[in-house]
Tab-separated table of C-alpha atoms in Angstrom:
chain	number	residue	atom	x	y	z
U	1	UNK	CA	0.047	0.310	-0.098
U	2	UNK	CA	1.064	3.397	-1.207
U	3	UNK	CA	0.989	5.815	1.818
U	4	UNK	CA	1.081	9.576	0.548
U	5	UNK	CA	4.018	11.389	1.979
U	6	UNK	CA	1.520	14.208	2.732
U	7	UNK	CA	0.215	11.785	5.832
U	8	UNK	CA	3.609	11.134	6.874
U	9	UNK	CA	4.291	14.886	7.372
U	10	UNK	CA	0.880	15.309	9.264
U	11	UNK	CA	1.648	12.009	11.594
U	12	UNK	CA	4.863	13.974	12.500
U	13	UNK	CA	2.866	17.224	13.398
U	14	UNK	CA	0.487	14.769	15.659
U	15	UNK	CA	3.394	13.341	17.308
U	16	UNK	CA	4.388	17.335	17.851
U	17	UNK	CA	1.236	17.969	19.829
U	18	UNK	CA	0.978	15.081	21.686
U	19	UNK	CA	4.346	15.189	23.084
U	20	UNK	CA	3.146	18.650	24.199
U	21	UNK	CA	-0.024	17.391	25.655
U	22	UNK	CA	1.949	14.769	27.254
U	23	UNK	CA	4.679	17.146	28.737
U	24	UNK	CA	1.362	18.747	30.279
U	25	UNK	CA	0.106	15.508	32.265
U	26	UNK	CA	-2.985	14.983	29.777
U	27	UNK	CA	-3.622	11.622	29.384
U	28	UNK	CA	-6.646	11.669	26.927
U	29	UNK	CA	-7.224	13.724	24.175
U	30	UNK	CA	-10.595	13.878	22.048
U	31	UNK	CA	-9.956	13.430	18.402
U	32	UNK	CA	-12.039	16.887	18.077
U	33	UNK	CA	-9.503	18.859	20.185
U	34	UNK	CA	-6.284	17.141	18.631
U	35	UNK	CA	-7.335	17.634	15.187
U	36	UNK	CA	-8.125	21.395	16.156
U	37	UNK	CA	-4.934	21.538	17.783
U	38	UNK	CA	-3.348	20.319	14.420
U	39	UNK	CA	-5.167	22.443	12.065
U	40	UNK	CA	-6.909	19.087	10.552
U	41	UNK	CA	-10.033	17.486	10.924
U	42	UNK	CA	-10.676	14.559	12.871
U	43	UNK	CA	-11.738	12.325	9.735
U	44	UNK	CA	-8.348	13.086	8.606
U	45	UNK	CA	-6.624	12.329	11.602
U	46	UNK	CA	-8.288	8.935	11.618
U	47	UNK	CA	-7.426	8.227	8.016
U	48	UNK	CA	-3.845	8.947	8.286
U	49	UNK	CA	-3.637	6.600	11.245
U	50	UNK	CA	-5.587	3.863	9.541
U	51	UNK	CA	-3.018	3.360	7.217
U	52	UNK	CA	-0.977	1.779	10.165
U	53	UNK	CA	-3.762	0.149	12.111
U	54	UNK	CA	-6.554	0.919	14.487
U	55	UNK	CA	-5.546	3.584	17.107
U	56	UNK	CA	-8.230	5.727	19.127
U	57	UNK	CA	-11.582	4.624	21.193
U	58	UNK	CA	-14.654	5.469	19.975
U	59	UNK	CA	-16.516	8.250	22.443
U	60	UNK	CA	-13.165	8.772	24.294
U	61	UNK	CA	-10.697	9.543	22.016
U	62	UNK	CA	-6.989	8.966	21.696
U	63	UNK	CA	-4.721	7.988	24.892
U	64	UNK	CA	-2.014	10.359	24.600
U	65	UNK	CA	1.108	8.157	25.421
U	66	UNK	CA	-0.022	5.147	23.436
U	67	UNK	CA	-0.937	6.918	20.144
U	68	UNK	CA	2.512	9.140	20.488
U	69	UNK	CA	4.322	5.368	21.048
U	70	UNK	CA	2.603	3.993	18.306
U	71	UNK	CA	3.395	7.384	15.761
U	72	UNK	CA	6.866	7.503	16.977
U	73	UNK	CA	7.205	3.414	16.029
U	74	UNK	CA	5.772	4.160	12.617
U	75	UNK	CA	8.070	7.576	11.832
U	76	UNK	CA	11.003	5.260	13.429
U	77	UNK	CA	11.636	8.242	15.526
U	78	UNK	CA	11.880	5.889	18.514
U	79	UNK	CA	14.938	4.740	16.890
U	80	UNK	CA	18.452	6.493	17.350
U	81	UNK	CA	19.608	7.959	13.922
U	82	UNK	CA	23.145	8.559	13.373
U	83	UNK	CA	23.715	11.847	11.585
U	84	UNK	CA	26.549	13.530	9.770
U	85	UNK	CA	26.777	17.147	9.065
U	86	UNK	CA	28.519	18.308	5.922
U	87	UNK	CA	29.473	22.381	6.010
U	88	UNK	CA	30.417	23.910	9.083
U	89	UNK	CA	29.657	27.427	8.036
U	90	UNK	CA	26.694	29.572	9.569
U	91	UNK	CA	23.897	27.204	8.803
U	92	UNK	CA	25.785	24.064	9.655
U	93	UNK	CA	26.686	25.681	12.969
U	94	UNK	CA	22.862	26.445	13.792
U	95	UNK	CA	21.913	22.936	12.841
U	96	UNK	CA	24.516	21.298	15.216
U	97	UNK	CA	23.079	23.507	17.880
U	98	UNK	CA	19.166	23.516	16.918
U	99	UNK	CA	16.814	21.603	19.023
U	100	UNK	CA	15.262	19.782	16.695
U	101	UNK	CA	18.424	18.123	15.924
U	102	UNK	CA	19.687	17.602	19.639
U	103	UNK	CA	16.299	16.220	21.203
U	104	UNK	CA	15.002	12.813	20.407
U	105	UNK	CA	16.771	10.319	18.439
U	106	UNK	CA	19.427	11.993	16.591
U	107	UNK	CA	23.143	12.346	17.156
U	108	UNK	CA	25.551	13.807	15.228
U	109	UNK	CA	28.504	11.503	15.155
U	110	UNK	CA	30.709	13.391	12.641
U	111	UNK	CA	31.172	16.844	10.964
U	112	UNK	CA	32.846	17.340	7.744
U	113	UNK	CA	34.375	20.511	5.654
U	114	UNK	CA	35.877	20.812	2.295
U	115	UNK	CA	37.715	23.773	3.392
U	116	UNK	CA	41.272	23.141	4.787
U	117	UNK	CA	40.987	25.848	7.454
U	118	UNK	CA	37.970	24.171	9.182
U	119	UNK	CA	39.819	21.260	9.483
U	120	UNK	CA	40.441	20.192	13.122
U	121	UNK	CA	38.193	22.821	14.847
U	122	UNK	CA	36.463	21.114	17.325
U	123	UNK	CA	32.369	21.531	17.556
U	124	UNK	CA	30.358	20.064	19.839
U	125	UNK	CA	33.270	17.797	20.885
U	126	UNK	CA	33.085	16.584	17.253
U	127	UNK	CA	36.441	17.720	15.321
U	128	UNK	CA	35.669	18.788	11.659
U	129	UNK	CA	37.131	16.161	9.614
U	130	UNK	CA	37.880	16.636	5.651
U	131	UNK	CA	35.496	14.913	2.803
U	132	UNK	CA	37.836	11.844	2.597
U	133	UNK	CA	36.856	10.676	5.800
U	134	UNK	CA	33.368	10.386	5.069
U	135	UNK	CA	33.785	6.953	3.949
U	136	UNK	CA	35.286	5.818	7.514
U	137	UNK	CA	32.134	7.395	9.386
U	138	UNK	CA	29.695	5.203	6.989
U	139	UNK	CA	31.304	2.010	7.858
U	140	UNK	CA	32.816	2.287	11.342
U	141	UNK	CA	30.792	4.885	12.992
U	142	UNK	CA	27.369	3.904	11.601
U	143	UNK	CA	26.551	7.252	9.958
U	144	UNK	CA	23.449	6.658	7.987
U	145	UNK	CA	21.975	10.021	7.116
U	146	UNK	CA	24.150	13.114	5.732
U	147	UNK	CA	22.785	16.680	6.266
U	148	UNK	CA	24.361	19.085	3.792
U	149	UNK	CA	24.756	22.435	4.572
U	150	UNK	CA	27.309	23.452	1.867
U	151	UNK	CA	27.147	26.236	-0.497
U	152	UNK	CA	25.120	25.280	-3.686
U	153	UNK	CA	28.008	24.920	-5.895
U	154	UNK	CA	29.324	22.002	-3.808
U	155	UNK	CA	26.139	20.349	-2.750
U	156	UNK	CA	26.123	17.734	-5.509
U	157	UNK	CA	29.738	16.793	-5.134
U	158	UNK	CA	28.909	16.278	-1.643
U	159	UNK	CA	25.795	14.423	-2.169
U	160	UNK	CA	28.059	11.874	-4.561
U	161	UNK	CA	30.820	11.371	-2.068
U	162	UNK	CA	27.921	10.399	0.810
U	163	UNK	CA	25.966	8.141	-2.147
U	164	UNK	CA	29.312	6.214	-2.601
U	165	UNK	CA	29.865	5.834	0.792
U	166	UNK	CA	26.945	4.063	1.464
U	167	UNK	CA	24.796	6.687	3.030
U	168	UNK	CA	20.906	5.680	3.696
U	169	UNK	CA	19.371	9.319	3.488
U	170	UNK	CA	20.067	13.081	2.891
U	171	UNK	CA	18.684	15.983	4.198
U	172	UNK	CA	19.663	18.817	2.087
U	173	UNK	CA	19.844	22.520	3.056
U	174	UNK	CA	21.389	23.562	-0.325
U	175	UNK	CA	18.705	25.456	-2.477
U	176	UNK	CA	19.500	22.977	-5.393
U	177	UNK	CA	17.958	19.724	-7.008
U	178	UNK	CA	20.213	16.830	-5.912
U	179	UNK	CA	20.342	13.923	-8.173
U	180	UNK	CA	20.254	10.708	-6.061
U	181	UNK	CA	19.932	7.123	-7.002
U	182	UNK	CA	16.759	5.436	-5.866
U	183	UNK	CA	18.100	3.494	-3.113
U	184	UNK	CA	19.080	6.602	-1.239
U	185	UNK	CA	16.175	8.817	0.421
U	186	UNK	CA	16.250	12.702	0.014
U	187	UNK	CA	14.387	15.475	1.555
U	188	UNK	CA	15.237	19.036	0.816
U	189	UNK	CA	14.092	21.946	3.445
U	190	UNK	CA	13.566	24.631	1.315
U	191	UNK	CA	13.389	27.922	2.651
U	192	UNK	CA	11.722	29.998	-0.253
U	193	UNK	CA	8.582	27.375	-0.656
U	194	UNK	CA	7.601	28.827	2.513
U	195	UNK	CA	8.485	32.544	1.939
U	196	UNK	CA	6.276	32.213	-1.189
U	197	UNK	CA	3.749	31.032	0.669
U	198	UNK	CA	3.688	33.589	3.452
U	199	UNK	CA	3.892	36.337	0.719
U	200	UNK	CA	0.729	34.508	-1.247
U	201	UNK	CA	-1.375	34.695	2.116
U	202	UNK	CA	-0.147	38.180	3.042
U	203	UNK	CA	-1.155	38.984	-0.529
U	204	UNK	CA	-4.627	37.343	-0.455
U	205	UNK	CA	-5.337	39.286	2.859
U	206	UNK	CA	-5.026	42.164	1.420
U	207	UNK	CA	-7.934	42.171	-1.070
V	1	UNK	CA	-12.908	30.147	-3.609
V	2	UNK	CA	-10.667	28.217	-0.912
V	3	UNK	CA	-7.369	27.681	-2.648
V	4	UNK	CA	-5.618	24.399	-0.578
V	5	UNK	CA	-2.135	25.550	0.918
V	6	UNK	CA	-0.427	22.315	-0.912
V	7	UNK	CA	-1.559	23.995	-4.354
V	8	UNK	CA	0.104	27.052	-3.178
V	9	UNK	CA	3.208	25.198	-2.381
V	10	UNK	CA	3.366	23.112	-5.709
V	11	UNK	CA	2.747	26.687	-7.514
V	12	UNK	CA	6.278	27.296	-5.628
V	13	UNK	CA	7.485	24.355	-7.233
V	14	UNK	CA	6.584	24.720	-10.621
V	15	UNK	CA	7.955	28.282	-10.546
V	16	UNK	CA	11.163	26.652	-9.659
V	17	UNK	CA	11.473	24.496	-12.281
V	18	UNK	CA	10.073	26.840	-14.896
V	19	UNK	CA	12.893	29.410	-13.933
V	20	UNK	CA	15.319	26.525	-14.270
V	21	UNK	CA	14.074	26.335	-17.862
V	22	UNK	CA	13.900	29.544	-18.681
V	23	UNK	CA	17.783	29.826	-17.627
V	24	UNK	CA	18.394	26.967	-20.117
V	25	UNK	CA	16.545	28.785	-22.848
V	26	UNK	CA	13.869	26.276	-23.129
V	27	UNK	CA	10.534	28.129	-24.295
V	28	UNK	CA	8.390	25.367	-24.425
V	29	UNK	CA	7.421	22.532	-22.563
V	30	UNK	CA	5.243	19.881	-22.530
V	31	UNK	CA	2.916	19.118	-19.598
V	32	UNK	CA	4.003	15.456	-19.066
V	33	UNK	CA	7.971	16.710	-19.197
V	34	UNK	CA	7.024	19.650	-16.494
V	35	UNK	CA	5.025	17.106	-14.586
V	36	UNK	CA	7.616	14.958	-14.274
V	37	UNK	CA	10.286	17.437	-13.539
V	38	UNK	CA	7.927	18.551	-10.570
V	39	UNK	CA	7.312	15.207	-9.278
V	40	UNK	CA	3.543	15.210	-9.761
V	41	UNK	CA	1.052	14.590	-12.693
V	42	UNK	CA	-0.180	16.541	-15.641
V	43	UNK	CA	-3.563	16.553	-14.045
V	44	UNK	CA	-2.575	18.098	-11.007
V	45	UNK	CA	-0.515	20.877	-12.630
V	46	UNK	CA	-3.550	21.827	-14.415
V	47	UNK	CA	-5.878	21.452	-11.566
V	48	UNK	CA	-3.498	23.433	-9.405
V	49	UNK	CA	-3.132	26.302	-12.532
V	50	UNK	CA	-7.147	25.988	-12.556
V	51	UNK	CA	-7.873	27.574	-9.626
V	52	UNK	CA	-6.293	30.799	-11.184
V	53	UNK	CA	-7.139	30.901	-14.895
V	54	UNK	CA	-6.805	29.027	-17.886
V	55	UNK	CA	-3.069	28.310	-18.728
V	56	UNK	CA	-1.323	26.279	-21.275
V	57	UNK	CA	-2.002	25.139	-24.906
V	58	UNK	CA	-3.559	21.960	-25.758
V	59	UNK	CA	-1.082	19.723	-27.669
V	60	UNK	CA	1.711	22.200	-26.869
V	61	UNK	CA	2.045	22.503	-23.504
V	62	UNK	CA	3.090	25.629	-21.332
V	63	UNK	CA	5.267	28.604	-22.570
V	64	UNK	CA	8.096	28.814	-20.205
V	65	UNK	CA	8.246	32.337	-19.516
V	66	UNK	CA	4.715	33.048	-20.031
V	67	UNK	CA	3.418	30.700	-17.468
V	68	UNK	CA	6.664	31.681	-14.951
V	69	UNK	CA	5.601	35.311	-15.218
V	70	UNK	CA	1.624	34.279	-14.190
V	71	UNK	CA	2.951	32.072	-11.149
V	72	UNK	CA	5.146	34.921	-9.810
V	73	UNK	CA	2.261	37.182	-10.138
V	74	UNK	CA	0.020	35.040	-8.617
V	75	UNK	CA	2.464	34.149	-5.603
V	76	UNK	CA	3.266	37.876	-5.393
V	77	UNK	CA	6.623	36.904	-5.730
V	78	UNK	CA	7.024	39.538	-8.635
V	79	UNK	CA	6.641	42.080	-5.746
V	80	UNK	CA	9.333	43.442	-3.589
V	81	UNK	CA	9.069	42.219	-0.156
V	82	UNK	CA	10.591	43.738	2.743
V	83	UNK	CA	12.108	41.755	5.809
V	84	UNK	CA	13.353	42.406	8.829
V	85	UNK	CA	15.274	39.451	10.654
V	86	UNK	CA	15.166	38.764	14.425
V	87	UNK	CA	18.230	37.119	15.819
V	88	UNK	CA	22.021	37.082	14.447
V	89	UNK	CA	23.031	33.982	15.929
V	90	UNK	CA	24.113	31.248	13.642
V	91	UNK	CA	20.935	30.585	11.769
V	92	UNK	CA	20.195	34.508	11.340
V	93	UNK	CA	23.612	35.103	9.755
V	94	UNK	CA	23.117	32.088	7.214
V	95	UNK	CA	19.686	33.120	6.579
V	96	UNK	CA	20.940	36.640	5.653
V	97	UNK	CA	23.445	35.246	3.146
V	98	UNK	CA	21.266	32.613	1.862
V	99	UNK	CA	20.697	32.207	-1.593
V	100	UNK	CA	16.635	32.207	-1.326
V	101	UNK	CA	16.838	35.342	0.469
V	102	UNK	CA	19.460	37.253	-1.911
V	103	UNK	CA	17.356	36.382	-5.150
V	104	UNK	CA	13.988	37.314	-6.292
V	105	UNK	CA	12.018	39.967	-4.765
V	106	UNK	CA	12.910	39.699	-1.150
V	107	UNK	CA	15.158	42.210	0.671
V	108	UNK	CA	16.290	42.603	4.380
V	109	UNK	CA	15.782	45.883	5.401
V	110	UNK	CA	16.631	45.751	9.177
V	111	UNK	CA	18.219	43.147	11.421
V	112	UNK	CA	17.670	42.659	15.160
V	113	UNK	CA	18.901	41.404	18.139
V	114	UNK	CA	17.912	41.639	22.060
V	115	UNK	CA	21.387	40.981	23.170
V	116	UNK	CA	23.088	44.096	24.045
V	117	UNK	CA	26.593	42.712	22.625
V	118	UNK	CA	24.913	42.297	19.095
V	119	UNK	CA	23.923	45.978	18.885
V	120	UNK	CA	25.858	48.145	16.368
V	121	UNK	CA	27.299	45.122	14.629
V	122	UNK	CA	27.059	45.891	10.514
V	123	UNK	CA	26.125	42.762	8.889
V	124	UNK	CA	25.564	42.776	5.176
V	125	UNK	CA	25.564	46.904	5.191
V	126	UNK	CA	22.908	46.674	8.248
V	127	UNK	CA	23.673	47.632	11.534
V	128	UNK	CA	21.913	45.433	14.307
V	129	UNK	CA	19.090	47.221	16.146
V	130	UNK	CA	17.616	46.458	19.844
V	131	UNK	CA	13.897	45.192	19.504
V	132	UNK	CA	13.154	48.555	20.487
V	133	UNK	CA	13.870	49.901	16.660
V	134	UNK	CA	11.205	47.294	15.075
V	135	UNK	CA	8.461	50.039	15.503
V	136	UNK	CA	10.441	52.166	13.623
V	137	UNK	CA	11.280	49.494	10.982
V	138	UNK	CA	7.542	48.742	10.372
V	139	UNK	CA	6.269	52.077	10.052
V	140	UNK	CA	9.313	53.935	8.280
V	141	UNK	CA	10.923	51.402	6.405
V	142	UNK	CA	7.925	49.739	5.302
V	143	UNK	CA	8.966	46.395	6.979
V	144	UNK	CA	6.151	43.707	6.440
V	145	UNK	CA	7.836	40.163	7.059
V	146	UNK	CA	9.766	39.462	10.262
V	147	UNK	CA	11.809	36.321	10.412
V	148	UNK	CA	12.262	34.830	13.597
V	149	UNK	CA	15.464	33.301	14.130
V	150	UNK	CA	15.833	33.692	17.880
V	151	UNK	CA	16.119	30.674	20.706
V	152	UNK	CA	12.694	29.062	20.978
V	153	UNK	CA	12.237	30.581	24.749
V	154	UNK	CA	12.099	34.401	23.074
V	155	UNK	CA	9.961	33.271	20.024
V	156	UNK	CA	6.794	34.560	21.213
V	157	UNK	CA	8.107	37.640	22.847
V	158	UNK	CA	10.048	38.346	19.464
V	159	UNK	CA	6.474	37.538	17.689
V	160	UNK	CA	4.454	39.676	19.793
V	161	UNK	CA	6.599	43.170	19.657
V	162	UNK	CA	6.351	42.383	15.502
V	163	UNK	CA	2.787	42.035	15.893
V	164	UNK	CA	2.164	44.992	18.049
V	165	UNK	CA	4.276	47.074	15.183
V	166	UNK	CA	2.010	46.054	12.586
V	167	UNK	CA	3.788	43.135	10.734
V	168	UNK	CA	1.738	41.377	8.037
V	169	UNK	CA	3.656	37.847	7.998
V	170	UNK	CA	5.699	35.913	10.132
V	171	UNK	CA	8.217	33.363	9.167
V	172	UNK	CA	9.465	31.255	11.821
V	173	UNK	CA	12.676	29.360	12.270
V	174	UNK	CA	11.923	28.580	15.844
V	175	UNK	CA	10.800	25.275	17.094
V	176	UNK	CA	8.074	26.434	18.713
V	177	UNK	CA	4.101	27.187	18.103
V	178	UNK	CA	3.887	30.661	17.814
V	179	UNK	CA	0.513	32.303	18.467
V	180	UNK	CA	-0.568	34.847	16.113
V	181	UNK	CA	-3.837	36.741	15.473
V	182	UNK	CA	-5.723	35.893	12.300
V	183	UNK	CA	-4.974	38.782	10.765
V	184	UNK	CA	-0.905	38.038	10.660
V	185	UNK	CA	-0.180	35.387	8.267
V	186	UNK	CA	2.880	32.826	9.891
V	187	UNK	CA	4.720	30.259	8.067
V	188	UNK	CA	7.004	27.485	10.226
V	189	UNK	CA	10.387	26.343	8.781
V	190	UNK	CA	10.462	23.020	10.765
V	191	UNK	CA	13.445	20.965	9.932
V	192	UNK	CA	12.177	18.003	12.501
V	193	UNK	CA	9.270	17.450	10.238
V	194	UNK	CA	11.492	17.067	7.210
V	195	UNK	CA	13.689	14.671	9.217
V	196	UNK	CA	11.270	12.515	10.277
V	197	UNK	CA	9.696	11.945	6.882
V	198	UNK	CA	13.537	11.070	5.928
V	199	UNK	CA	13.520	8.514	8.714
V	200	UNK	CA	10.350	7.270	7.347
V	201	UNK	CA	11.451	6.489	3.969
V	202	UNK	CA	14.740	5.147	4.900
V	203	UNK	CA	13.014	2.641	7.444
V	204	UNK	CA	10.548	1.754	4.537
V	205	UNK	CA	13.295	1.265	2.300
V	206	UNK	CA	15.117	-1.504	4.643
V	207	UNK	CA	11.828	-3.639	4.578
């Protein structure tokens, strides 16, 4: 069964809100309230979860902790994921410290840069290494996701090195389209699509 | 007529690919090829564009330059947008230099930080100002979008100041949910949703 990518994104959103509820000590949430929080309707939640099983209790709603546990299992965010960062410019440094990467199941196990002047610098107890060290990190440190935060002109070259080294997935912050074989998963974080959407909303508000 | 947010995001993607085609000198593209490039099917493109008018020529496809022009007009990315950045940490500095913000119709007109030690530093010919200067920037410099790149704990406070100053929209990079009145548009750039989606894809590939 093919599960739409957008359903997976929504599961992330549900998990976010469930984690917040759990933090506040909420044990049960009605499907209507959870839907409101997530900006969807209850049928949408039911449908998205329905791809994976039967959750929720009719007339009660969802058990917060249980549903969060199940969604994390579905998403794989209950596991540990080993990340390698390529590019320690401002963006790379911001990502290393960003809460989303330091919380949860993500660990940076290695940091790389192409620039000789960056090699050897220690950031978050990791020494910046040259791109030639990527192979070793994949093979010996189990690095499975490469985070690309280099200049656009270098992004494909870096991706090729990661792919040859046997990486499983790439999170690309560089505003270019990276060519990638089918067996390597890729996600692009694209600021400009959000910015254009925002401008469109502002424009629509005006008229 | 209510246009789904996801259709707007797809228009951004179409525009991206059309701009690339235009750069390569392509004048006409078949709907099938454009759809392939964008990872959708031709009917989807037709439907998304259909909200705004009748584009494309049957049996021919789309005129690249013309369609790009129309989509930019729809999105408002043919206009100039004046941005203000709040937070000049690593992420903020990365955004100031990021190609997506320096290309196209976006201009940073002011930069702010709460930390006294940052005030007065000059970045990209803009002096870092205290948060108190936000009002002036909105009123006198026409700053209409606030880009939030502060620590999570400060994000709502900064948003409140921007909203009181009369900002039209907020692009939020802080991993918190910001409360915002209806008349102010907001978009969140959320790395972790992309990361979770990537992990899910990797996990699905394995089995």
